Coordinates of C-alpha atoms in Angstrom, one line a residue:
M417 CA 0.2 14.1 -28.3
D418 CA 3.0 12.7 -26.3
T419 CA 1.4 12.0 -22.9
S420 CA 4.6 11.0 -21.1
T421 CA 5.1 14.5 -19.9
V422 CA 1.4 15.2 -19.0
N423 CA 0.8 15.4 -15.3
E424 CA -2.9 14.4 -15.1
M425 CA -4.4 14.8 -11.6
I426 CA -7.4 13.0 -10.3
A427 CA -9.8 14.7 -7.8
V428 CA -10.1 12.4 -4.8
P429 CA -13.1 12.8 -2.5
P430 CA -12.9 13.2 1.2
G431 CA -13.3 10.1 3.4
Q432 CA -12.0 8.0 6.2
V433 CA -9.5 5.2 6.0
T434 CA -8.3 2.7 8.6
L435 CA -4.6 2.0 8.4
S436 CA -3.1 -1.1 9.9
D437 CA 0.4 -2.6 10.5
R438 CA 0.9 -6.3 10.6
R439 CA 4.2 -6.1 12.5
T440 CA 2.9 -4.1 15.4
Q441 CA -0.8 -5.4 15.2
R442 CA -1.8 -1.7 15.4
S443 CA -4.6 0.0 13.5
W444 CA -5.7 3.7 13.4
Q445 CA -8.2 5.8 11.6
V446 CA -7.5 8.9 9.5
D447 CA -10.0 11.5 8.3
L448 CA -9.1 13.0 4.9
A449 CA -10.1 16.2 3.2
P450 CA -10.4 16.2 -0.6
Y451 CA -7.1 16.3 -2.6
R452 CA -5.7 15.5 -6.0
L453 CA -3.4 12.6 -6.9
G454 CA -1.5 11.9 -10.0
A455 CA -3.3 9.5 -12.3
F456 CA 0.0 7.8 -13.1
P457 CA 3.4 7.4 -11.4
V458 CA 5.7 10.2 -12.4
T459 CA 7.3 9.2 -15.8
Q460 CA 10.9 9.4 -16.8
A461 CA 10.0 11.9 -19.4
L462 CA 8.2 14.2 -16.9
Y463 CA 11.0 13.9 -14.4
A464 CA 13.6 14.7 -17.1
Q465 CA 11.5 17.7 -18.3
V466 CA 11.4 19.2 -14.9
T467 CA 14.8 18.3 -13.4
G468 CA 17.0 17.6 -16.5
A469 CA 18.0 14.2 -14.9
R470 CA 17.3 10.6 -16.0
P471 CA 18.3 8.4 -13.0
S472 CA 16.4 5.2 -13.9
S473 CA 18.0 1.9 -14.7
A474 CA 15.6 1.1 -17.6
E475 CA 15.0 3.7 -20.3
G476 CA 11.7 4.8 -21.7
D477 CA 9.8 8.0 -21.6
R478 CA 6.6 6.3 -20.5
L479 CA 8.2 4.1 -17.9
P480 CA 7.9 5.2 -14.3
V481 CA 10.9 7.0 -13.1
E482 CA 12.8 4.8 -10.6
G483 CA 16.1 4.9 -8.8
V484 CA 14.9 8.0 -7.1
S485 CA 15.2 8.5 -3.3
W486 CA 12.5 10.1 -1.1
W487 CA 14.7 13.2 -1.0
D488 CA 14.7 13.2 -4.9
A489 CA 10.9 13.0 -4.9
I490 CA 10.6 15.8 -2.4
R491 CA 12.9 18.1 -4.6
F492 CA 11.0 17.1 -7.7
C493 CA 7.7 18.2 -6.0
N494 CA 9.2 21.6 -5.3
A495 CA 10.6 21.9 -8.9
L496 CA 7.3 20.9 -10.5
S497 CA 5.5 23.5 -8.3
A498 CA 7.9 26.2 -9.4
H499 CA 7.6 25.0 -13.1
E500 CA 3.8 25.4 -12.9
G501 CA 3.7 28.6 -10.8
F502 CA 2.5 27.1 -7.5
T503 CA 3.8 27.7 -4.0
P504 CA 6.3 24.9 -3.1
A505 CA 5.0 22.6 -0.4
Y506 CA 8.3 21.9 1.2
L507 CA 10.9 24.0 3.0
L508 CA 14.3 22.3 2.8
H509 CA 17.1 23.2 5.1
T510 CA 20.5 21.9 6.3
D511 CA 21.7 22.2 9.9
D512 CA 25.1 23.1 11.2
E513 CA 26.2 19.5 10.9
G514 CA 25.1 19.1 7.3
V515 CA 22.0 17.1 8.2
E516 CA 19.2 17.8 5.8
G517 CA 15.6 18.4 7.0
V518 CA 12.2 19.3 5.5
E519 CA 9.1 21.1 6.6
W520 CA 5.7 20.7 4.9
N521 CA 3.8 23.9 4.4
A522 CA 0.3 22.5 4.5
A523 CA -1.2 25.8 3.3
A524 CA 0.8 25.7 0.1
D525 CA -0.9 24.9 -3.2
G526 CA 2.1 23.1 -4.7
Y527 CA 2.9 19.5 -5.4
R528 CA 3.8 17.1 -2.6
L529 CA 3.9 13.4 -1.9
P530 CA 0.7 11.8 -0.6
T531 CA 0.4 10.8 3.0
E532 CA 0.0 7.0 3.3
A533 CA -3.6 7.6 4.4
E534 CA -4.2 9.5 1.2
W535 CA -2.5 6.9 -0.8
E536 CA -4.6 4.0 0.6
H537 CA -7.8 5.9 0.4
A538 CA -7.1 6.6 -3.3
C539 CA -6.0 3.1 -4.0
R540 CA -9.1 1.5 -2.6
A541 CA -11.4 4.0 -4.4
G542 CA -14.4 2.9 -2.4
T543 CA -13.6 -0.8 -2.5
T544 CA -13.1 -2.9 0.5
G545 CA -11.0 -5.9 -0.5
P546 CA -7.2 -6.2 -0.7
R547 CA -7.3 -5.0 -4.3
Y548 CA -9.6 -3.0 -6.5
G549 CA -9.7 -5.7 -9.2
P550 CA -8.2 -9.0 -10.4
L551 CA -4.5 -8.6 -9.9
D552 CA -3.4 -9.6 -13.4
D553 CA -5.8 -7.0 -14.8
I554 CA -4.6 -4.1 -12.7
A555 CA -1.0 -4.6 -11.9
W556 CA 2.4 -5.5 -13.1
Y557 CA 4.0 -7.9 -10.5
R558 CA 6.4 -10.9 -10.6
G559 CA 3.7 -13.2 -11.9
N560 CA 3.1 -11.3 -15.1
S561 CA 5.9 -8.6 -15.5
D562 CA 8.6 -10.8 -17.1
E563 CA 10.6 -9.3 -14.2
R564 CA 10.9 -5.9 -15.7
I565 CA 9.2 -2.5 -15.4
H566 CA 6.4 -1.5 -17.8
D567 CA 5.0 1.7 -19.2
V568 CA 2.5 3.5 -17.0
G569 CA -1.2 3.0 -17.8
G570 CA -0.8 -0.4 -19.3
K571 CA -3.3 -2.0 -16.9
Q572 CA -6.8 -1.2 -15.9
P573 CA -7.3 1.8 -13.6
N574 CA -9.2 1.7 -10.3
P575 CA -12.7 3.1 -10.1
W576 CA -11.4 6.6 -9.6
G577 CA -9.2 6.5 -12.7
L578 CA -5.9 6.0 -11.0
H579 CA -3.4 3.6 -12.8
D580 CA -0.6 1.5 -11.3
M581 CA -1.7 2.0 -7.7
L582 CA -0.6 -1.6 -7.3
G583 CA 2.4 -3.1 -8.9
N584 CA 5.0 -1.7 -11.4
V585 CA 6.8 0.6 -8.9
W586 CA 6.4 1.2 -5.1
D587 CA 5.3 4.8 -4.3
W588 CA 7.2 6.9 -1.8
C589 CA 4.7 8.5 0.8
W590 CA 5.4 11.5 3.0
D591 CA 5.1 9.6 6.4
V592 CA 7.8 8.4 8.7
Y593 CA 7.3 4.6 9.1
D594 CA 8.1 4.2 12.8
A595 CA 10.4 6.7 14.3
E596 CA 11.1 4.8 17.5
V597 CA 12.2 1.7 15.7
Y598 CA 13.4 2.8 12.2
G599 CA 14.3 6.5 12.7
T600 CA 13.8 8.5 9.6
Y601 CA 12.7 5.6 7.3
R602 CA 9.7 6.6 5.2
V603 CA 6.7 4.6 4.0
L604 CA 6.4 2.9 0.7
R605 CA 3.2 1.6 -0.7
G606 CA 1.8 -0.4 -3.6
G607 CA 4.1 -3.2 -4.5
G608 CA 6.4 -3.4 -7.6
W609 CA 7.2 -5.4 -10.7
F610 CA 9.5 -7.8 -8.9
D611 CA 7.1 -8.5 -5.9
E612 CA 5.0 -11.5 -5.2
H613 CA 1.2 -11.1 -5.2
W614 CA 1.0 -10.7 -1.4
S615 CA 2.9 -7.4 -1.6
C616 CA 0.5 -5.9 -4.1
R617 CA -2.4 -5.1 -1.7
A618 CA -4.0 -1.8 -0.7
S619 CA -2.9 -2.3 2.9
A620 CA 0.7 -3.6 2.4
R621 CA 3.3 -1.3 4.0
R622 CA 7.0 -1.2 3.3
R623 CA 9.7 1.1 4.6
S624 CA 13.1 2.4 3.4
H625 CA 15.7 5.0 4.3
P626 CA 14.9 8.4 2.6
S627 CA 18.2 8.3 0.7
Y628 CA 17.6 4.8 -0.7
Q629 CA 17.4 4.4 -4.5
V630 CA 16.3 1.2 -6.2
D631 CA 14.8 0.1 -9.5
D632 CA 11.4 -0.7 -8.3
V633 CA 10.6 2.4 -6.3
G634 CA 9.1 5.6 -7.8
F635 CA 6.4 8.0 -6.7
R636 CA 3.4 10.0 -7.8
V637 CA 2.5 13.5 -6.8
A638 CA -0.4 15.0 -4.8
R639 CA -1.9 18.5 -4.3
S640 CA -4.2 19.7 -1.6
A641 CA -7.5 20.8 -2.8
A642 CA -8.2 24.6 -2.9
P643 CA -10.0 25.7 0.3

């Protein structure tokens, strides 16, 4: 079976995670209910199956989709929800000046982006160090990637069965990074194939404009657990 279009979801248990930001020296705790998270970043084949588009620079069905903006990821989540018969998590709208906006319906059972707290909790998978294993065993990064993207699932998963949480492509998250300083910029997590080892850590945070598209940024999908 071609698994490149299979959207395998992992059940993530509830928990508490402490987020921190090196720039502001701030830390904060978040309590999390159970949820589900994609075992892999969304592949090019799955993205094409749902949207009909192949935006990535590199080509390969099992490669993570990249060259996708945060807005592209939001629209994909809604399209995948409709494709599988779930209620879309996002309400998209455009104001009188053509500015696009989005509301998250937390009661919906459809696909969505993880919050950064959900992302970090899932990445750590009960571990407490900067990574859930030796970096060369779990991640594609500048030191071993030959400066190119790789098929999903080529490295060891974390203890909860999630692959490529570190390295290969950065993951878009739902959260605004710092509205007062960076406006609408959204959070990126995980590090990518072109990053040095220090960016591939469970706590590392990056930010980007939601319309930004680049060849080391992708995403994975989440779903809230049924009540």
